[in-house]
mmCIF file of C-alpha atoms in Angstrom:
data_model
loop_
_atom_site.group_PDB
_atom_site.id
_atom_site.type_symbol
_atom_site.label_atom_id
_atom_site.label_comp_id
_atom_site.label_asym_id
_atom_site.label_seq_id
_atom_site.Cartn_x
_atom_site.Cartn_y
_atom_site.Cartn_z
ATOM 1 C CA UNK X 328 0.000 0.000 0.000
ATOM 2 C CA UNK X 329 1.172 3.484 -0.806
ATOM 3 C CA UNK X 330 1.936 5.223 2.538
ATOM 4 C CA UNK X 331 0.664 8.567 1.251
ATOM 5 C CA UNK X 332 -2.591 6.952 0.175
ATOM 6 C CA UNK X 333 -2.929 5.466 3.677
ATOM 7 C CA UNK X 334 -2.340 8.878 5.262
ATOM 8 C CA UNK X 335 -5.128 10.574 3.293
ATOM 9 C CA UNK X 336 -7.548 7.769 4.073
ATOM 10 C CA UNK X 337 -7.092 8.397 7.796
ATOM 11 C CA UNK X 338 -8.006 11.609 9.711
ATOM 12 C CA UNK X 339 -5.077 13.962 9.298
ATOM 13 C CA UNK X 340 -3.233 14.862 12.504
ATOM 14 C CA UNK X 341 -2.078 18.404 13.021
ATOM 15 C CA UNK X 342 1.099 20.116 14.169
ATOM 16 C CA UNK X 343 4.154 18.012 15.066
ATOM 17 C CA UNK X 344 2.304 14.719 14.578
ATOM 18 C CA UNK X 345 1.616 15.590 10.923
ATOM 19 C CA UNK X 346 5.286 16.408 10.282
ATOM 20 C CA UNK X 347 6.444 13.174 11.923
ATOM 21 C CA UNK X 348 3.997 11.122 9.901
ATOM 22 C CA UNK X 349 5.147 12.622 6.602
ATOM 23 C CA UNK X 350 8.817 12.024 7.473
ATOM 24 C CA UNK X 351 8.134 8.408 8.456
ATOM 25 C CA UNK X 352 6.300 7.750 5.173
ATOM 26 C CA UNK X 353 9.581 7.955 3.281
ATOM 27 C CA UNK X 354 10.712 4.767 5.031
ATOM 28 C CA UNK X 355 7.379 2.902 4.675
ATOM 29 C CA UNK X 356 6.798 3.384 8.402
ATOM 30 C CA UNK X 357 3.245 4.205 9.367
ATOM 31 C CA UNK X 358 2.449 6.072 12.557
ATOM 32 C CA UNK X 359 -0.622 4.809 14.410
ATOM 33 C CA UNK X 360 -2.083 6.895 17.219
ATOM 34 C CA UNK X 361 -2.546 5.228 20.578
ATOM 35 C CA UNK X 362 -6.135 4.294 21.368
ATOM 36 C CA UNK X 363 -7.675 5.584 24.544
ATOM 37 C CA UNK X 364 -7.788 3.223 27.497
ATOM 38 C CA UNK X 365 -11.412 2.438 28.279
ATOM 39 C CA UNK X 366 -12.808 2.067 31.760
ATOM 40 C CA UNK X 367 -13.413 -1.673 31.358
ATOM 41 C CA UNK X 368 -9.739 -2.210 30.518
ATOM 42 C CA UNK X 369 -8.819 -0.540 33.802
ATOM 43 C CA UNK X 370 -11.272 -2.737 35.694
ATOM 44 C CA UNK X 371 -9.841 -5.863 34.018
ATOM 45 C CA UNK X 372 -6.355 -4.773 35.018
ATOM 46 C CA UNK X 373 -7.404 -4.423 38.671
ATOM 47 C CA UNK X 374 -9.056 -7.858 38.616
ATOM 48 C CA UNK X 375 -5.960 -9.498 37.146
ATOM 49 C CA UNK X 376 -3.697 -7.759 39.679
ATOM 50 C CA UNK X 377 -5.322 -8.304 43.078
ATOM 51 C CA UNK X 378 -2.171 -7.183 44.882
ATOM 52 C CA UNK X 379 -3.489 -3.664 44.370
ATOM 53 C CA UNK X 380 -6.210 -4.396 46.927
ATOM 54 C CA UNK X 381 -5.471 -2.926 50.325
ATOM 55 C CA UNK X 382 -7.764 -4.270 53.026
ATOM 56 C CA UNK X 383 -8.049 -6.251 56.205
ATOM 57 C CA UNK X 384 -6.412 -9.651 56.404
ATOM 58 C CA UNK X 385 -9.103 -11.737 58.103
ATOM 59 C CA UNK X 386 -6.803 -14.654 58.837
ATOM 60 C CA UNK X 387 -4.396 -12.538 60.858
ATOM 61 C CA UNK X 388 -6.819 -10.137 62.552
ATOM 62 C CA UNK X 389 -9.449 -12.510 63.992
ATOM 63 C CA UNK X 390 -8.708 -15.003 66.772
ATOM 64 C CA UNK X 391 -12.135 -16.680 67.141
ATOM 65 C CA UNK X 392 -14.012 -19.357 65.209
ATOM 66 C CA UNK X 393 -14.675 -18.433 61.588
ATOM 67 C CA UNK X 394 -16.127 -20.078 58.515
ATOM 68 C CA UNK X 395 -15.107 -19.375 54.930
ATOM 69 C CA UNK X 396 -17.629 -20.350 52.245
ATOM 70 C CA UNK X 397 -17.911 -20.212 48.467
ATOM 71 C CA UNK X 398 -19.901 -21.717 45.602
ATOM 72 C CA UNK X 399 -18.856 -22.525 42.039
ATOM 73 C CA UNK X 400 -21.073 -23.119 39.001
ATOM 74 C CA UNK X 401 -19.756 -24.110 35.567
ATOM 75 C CA UNK X 402 -20.558 -26.388 32.629
ATOM 76 C CA UNK X 403 -19.538 -29.433 34.695
ATOM 77 C CA UNK X 404 -21.963 -28.743 37.520
ATOM 78 C CA UNK X 405 -22.359 -26.848 40.790
ATOM 79 C CA UNK X 406 -20.104 -27.326 43.800
ATOM 80 C CA UNK X 407 -19.952 -25.724 47.226
ATOM 81 C CA UNK X 408 -17.132 -25.587 49.737
ATOM 82 C CA UNK X 409 -16.702 -24.356 53.295
ATOM 83 C CA UNK X 410 -13.781 -24.278 55.715
ATOM 84 C CA UNK X 411 -14.381 -23.984 59.446
ATOM 85 C CA UNK X 412 -11.311 -22.585 61.226
ATOM 86 C CA UNK X 413 -10.843 -22.910 64.993
ATOM 87 C CA UNK X 414 -9.289 -20.417 67.380
ATOM 88 C CA UNK X 415 -5.931 -22.211 67.143
ATOM 89 C CA UNK X 416 -6.020 -22.422 63.331
ATOM 90 C CA UNK X 417 -7.300 -26.003 62.870
ATOM 91 C CA UNK X 418 -9.071 -26.266 59.491
ATOM 92 C CA UNK X 419 -12.190 -28.400 58.973
ATOM 93 C CA UNK X 420 -13.024 -28.438 55.234
ATOM 94 C CA UNK X 421 -16.186 -29.798 53.633
ATOM 95 C CA UNK X 422 -17.278 -29.921 49.998
ATOM 96 C CA UNK X 423 -20.475 -30.974 48.248
ATOM 97 C CA UNK X 424 -21.738 -31.306 44.687
ATOM 98 C CA UNK X 425 -25.300 -30.131 44.028
ATOM 99 C CA UNK X 426 -27.350 -32.225 41.635
ATOM 100 C CA UNK X 427 -30.322 -29.917 41.179
ATOM 101 C CA UNK X 428 -30.809 -26.728 39.115
ATOM 102 C CA UNK X 429 -29.015 -24.003 40.982
ATOM 103 C CA UNK X 430 -28.015 -20.406 40.263
ATOM 104 C CA UNK X 431 -24.780 -18.830 41.485
ATOM 105 C CA UNK X 432 -26.567 -17.006 44.296
ATOM 106 C CA UNK X 433 -28.381 -20.176 45.359
ATOM 107 C CA UNK X 434 -25.016 -21.973 45.497
ATOM 108 C CA UNK X 435 -23.635 -19.244 47.755
ATOM 109 C CA UNK X 436 -26.547 -19.653 50.157
ATOM 110 C CA UNK X 437 -26.232 -23.451 50.061
ATOM 111 C CA UNK X 438 -22.589 -23.327 51.114
ATOM 112 C CA UNK X 439 -23.244 -20.652 53.747
ATOM 113 C CA UNK X 440 -25.945 -22.843 55.301
ATOM 114 C CA UNK X 441 -23.582 -25.822 55.107
ATOM 115 C CA UNK X 442 -20.988 -23.905 57.105
ATOM 116 C CA UNK X 443 -23.500 -22.691 59.691
ATOM 117 C CA UNK X 444 -24.724 -26.250 60.261
ATOM 118 C CA UNK X 445 -21.125 -27.395 60.746
ATOM 119 C CA UNK X 446 -20.634 -24.788 63.457
ATOM 120 C CA UNK X 447 -23.954 -25.683 65.121
ATOM 121 C CA UNK X 448 -23.029 -29.386 65.177
ATOM 122 C CA UNK X 449 -19.780 -28.478 66.932
ATOM 123 C CA UNK X 450 -21.680 -26.349 69.478
ATOM 124 C CA UNK X 451 -19.880 -23.145 68.484
ATOM 125 C CA UNK X 452 -21.561 -20.107 70.033
ATOM 126 C CA UNK X 453 -19.613 -17.231 68.466
ATOM 127 C CA UNK X 454 -18.799 -17.248 64.771
ATOM 128 C CA UNK X 455 -17.492 -14.975 62.036
ATOM 129 C CA UNK X 456 -18.966 -15.939 58.649
ATOM 130 C CA UNK X 457 -16.767 -14.909 55.722
ATOM 131 C CA UNK X 458 -17.529 -15.038 52.008
ATOM 132 C CA UNK X 459 -16.911 -13.226 48.740
ATOM 133 C CA UNK X 460 -20.632 -12.946 47.883
ATOM 134 C CA UNK X 461 -21.377 -9.277 48.442
ATOM 135 C CA UNK X 462 -25.065 -9.892 47.702
ATOM 136 C CA UNK X 463 -25.492 -12.604 50.336
ATOM 137 C CA UNK X 464 -23.675 -10.693 53.073
ATOM 138 C CA UNK X 465 -25.750 -7.545 52.571
ATOM 139 C CA UNK X 466 -29.014 -9.489 52.387
ATOM 140 C CA UNK X 467 -28.307 -11.497 55.546
ATOM 141 C CA UNK X 468 -27.400 -8.293 57.391
ATOM 142 C CA UNK X 469 -30.740 -6.835 56.214
ATOM 143 C CA UNK X 470 -28.976 -4.028 54.353
ATOM 144 C CA UNK X 471 -30.346 -5.154 50.973
ATOM 145 C CA UNK X 472 -33.845 -6.474 50.312
ATOM 146 C CA UNK X 473 -34.831 -9.153 47.801
ATOM 147 C CA UNK X 474 -38.066 -10.307 46.186
ATOM 148 C CA UNK X 475 -36.465 -13.230 44.372
ATOM 149 C CA UNK X 476 -38.656 -16.267 45.018
ATOM 150 C CA UNK X 477 -35.631 -18.575 44.745
ATOM 151 C CA UNK X 478 -33.573 -16.637 47.292
ATOM 152 C CA UNK X 479 -36.211 -15.736 49.896
ATOM 153 C CA UNK X 480 -36.469 -19.269 51.407
ATOM 154 C CA UNK X 481 -32.680 -19.384 51.748
ATOM 155 C CA UNK X 482 -32.589 -15.961 53.378
ATOM 156 C CA UNK X 483 -35.278 -16.904 55.901
ATOM 157 C CA UNK X 484 -33.462 -20.138 56.727
ATOM 158 C CA UNK X 485 -30.175 -18.303 57.357
ATOM 159 C CA UNK X 486 -31.978 -15.848 59.631
ATOM 160 C CA UNK X 487 -33.338 -18.795 61.640
ATOM 161 C CA UNK X 488 -29.883 -20.391 61.893
ATOM 162 C CA UNK X 489 -28.431 -17.122 63.164
ATOM 163 C CA UNK X 490 -30.597 -17.453 66.268
ATOM 164 C CA UNK X 491 -28.644 -20.570 67.269
ATOM 165 C CA UNK X 492 -25.565 -18.432 68.033
ATOM 166 C CA UNK X 493 -24.971 -16.030 70.884
ATOM 167 C CA UNK X 494 -22.861 -13.881 68.562
ATOM 168 C CA UNK X 495 -22.554 -14.108 64.791
ATOM 169 C CA UNK X 496 -21.106 -11.665 62.272
ATOM 170 C CA UNK X 497 -21.042 -11.724 58.482
ATOM 171 C CA UNK X 498 -18.189 -10.161 56.542
ATOM 172 C CA UNK X 499 -17.408 -9.767 52.848
ATOM 173 C CA UNK X 500 -13.893 -10.255 51.516
ATOM 174 C CA UNK X 501 -12.338 -10.291 48.018
ATOM 175 C CA UNK X 502 -12.081 -13.690 46.341
ATOM 176 C CA UNK X 503 -8.273 -13.573 46.607
ATOM 177 C CA UNK X 504 -8.700 -13.984 50.393
ATOM 178 C CA UNK X 505 -11.156 -16.863 49.972
ATOM 179 C CA UNK X 506 -8.979 -19.257 47.972
ATOM 180 C CA UNK X 507 -9.383 -22.387 50.130
ATOM 181 C CA UNK X 508 -13.191 -22.439 50.012
ATOM 182 C CA UNK X 509 -13.141 -21.496 46.328
ATOM 183 C CA UNK X 510 -10.770 -24.375 45.551
ATOM 184 C CA UNK X 511 -13.034 -26.856 47.362
ATOM 185 C CA UNK X 512 -16.130 -25.608 45.535
ATOM 186 C CA UNK X 513 -14.403 -25.680 42.145
ATOM 187 C CA UNK X 514 -13.009 -29.178 42.734
ATOM 188 C CA UNK X 515 -16.402 -30.521 43.743
ATOM 189 C CA UNK X 516 -18.102 -28.927 40.738
ATOM 190 C CA UNK X 517 -15.597 -30.291 38.209
ATOM 191 C CA UNK X 518 -15.171 -33.923 39.227
ATOM 192 C CA UNK X 519 -17.728 -36.646 38.584
ATOM 193 C CA UNK X 520 -18.670 -38.074 41.972
ATOM 194 C CA UNK X 521 -19.465 -41.812 42.060
ATOM 195 C CA UNK X 522 -22.991 -42.460 43.317
ATOM 196 C CA UNK X 523 -22.204 -45.538 45.411
ATOM 197 C CA UNK X 524 -18.515 -45.319 46.273
ATOM 198 C CA UNK X 525 -17.084 -43.339 49.172
ATOM 199 C CA UNK X 526 -14.375 -40.707 48.658
ATOM 200 C CA UNK X 527 -11.834 -40.417 51.474
ATOM 201 C CA UNK X 528 -11.091 -36.922 52.778
ATOM 202 C CA UNK X 529 -8.399 -35.114 50.823
ATOM 203 C CA UNK X 530 -5.175 -34.784 52.787
ATOM 204 C CA UNK X 531 -3.236 -31.587 52.062
ATOM 205 C CA UNK X 532 0.431 -31.610 53.027
ATOM 206 C CA UNK X 533 3.266 -29.127 52.554
ATOM 207 C CA UNK X 534 6.663 -30.109 51.143
ATOM 208 C CA UNK X 535 9.402 -27.560 51.720
ATOM 209 C CA UNK X 536 12.007 -29.501 49.714
ATOM 210 C CA UNK X 537 12.036 -31.342 46.369
ATOM 211 C CA UNK X 538 11.080 -35.023 46.544
ATOM 212 C CA UNK X 539 14.561 -36.143 45.461
ATOM 213 C CA UNK X 540 16.335 -34.110 48.186
ATOM 214 C CA UNK X 541 16.621 -36.943 50.731
ATOM 215 C CA UNK X 542 17.300 -39.659 48.156
ATOM 216 C CA UNK X 543 20.697 -41.371 48.595
ATOM 217 C CA UNK X 544 21.900 -44.005 46.158
ATOM 218 C CA UNK X 545 23.658 -46.925 47.835
ATOM 219 C CA UNK X 546 27.222 -47.749 46.804
ATOM 220 C CA UNK X 547 29.076 -50.816 48.047
ATOM 221 C CA UNK X 548 32.787 -50.521 48.774
ATOM 222 C CA UNK X 549 33.309 -53.680 50.827
ATOM 223 C CA UNK X 550 33.386 -51.791 54.105
ATOM 224 C CA UNK X 551 30.772 -51.808 56.892
#
């Protein structure tokens, strides 16, 4: 393509930009103006870089019983996961797969109720309930109202469960601080659970060294 023809097909810049473009055309180099950064691009950047979030670290700042919950819905199915954490940091994870039609918000309520029932079974009286569902937290705290016929029964049930505690608080956190519960929910939603077989609890360990680090190959030299 003729560079000059390309220039006249595009809106002509003025001033120094016009001079630079004409000079560059001699070398078959075409100057393209930078497009404006849209608001959505900025939002996407913040989502992909969660380190920009500055907020409270729940794990470090709270020394009582707390429950983290999350739900996951995808083309494989719907899974929910909750992690009950004791005062000394002991983790009690649980994960379920839902086999009935369920929206994302319904899944969040299902896993919240699952966590509350865990705490009730363990006779916990004071609890901090933590999730990344802003909608659920505001609805349970009666800050937002809902007329959704699918959500109202869940909301009423959570309000009834709250009465089983002497002190209960709900708090919203970013998803980056809810990774354990999110991983459990995603795992349960993706795998195909056998209907009759039992799945042992998943044991999570930490290795601080490579697996070959302690390996020693035996060599015989005729000595003890």
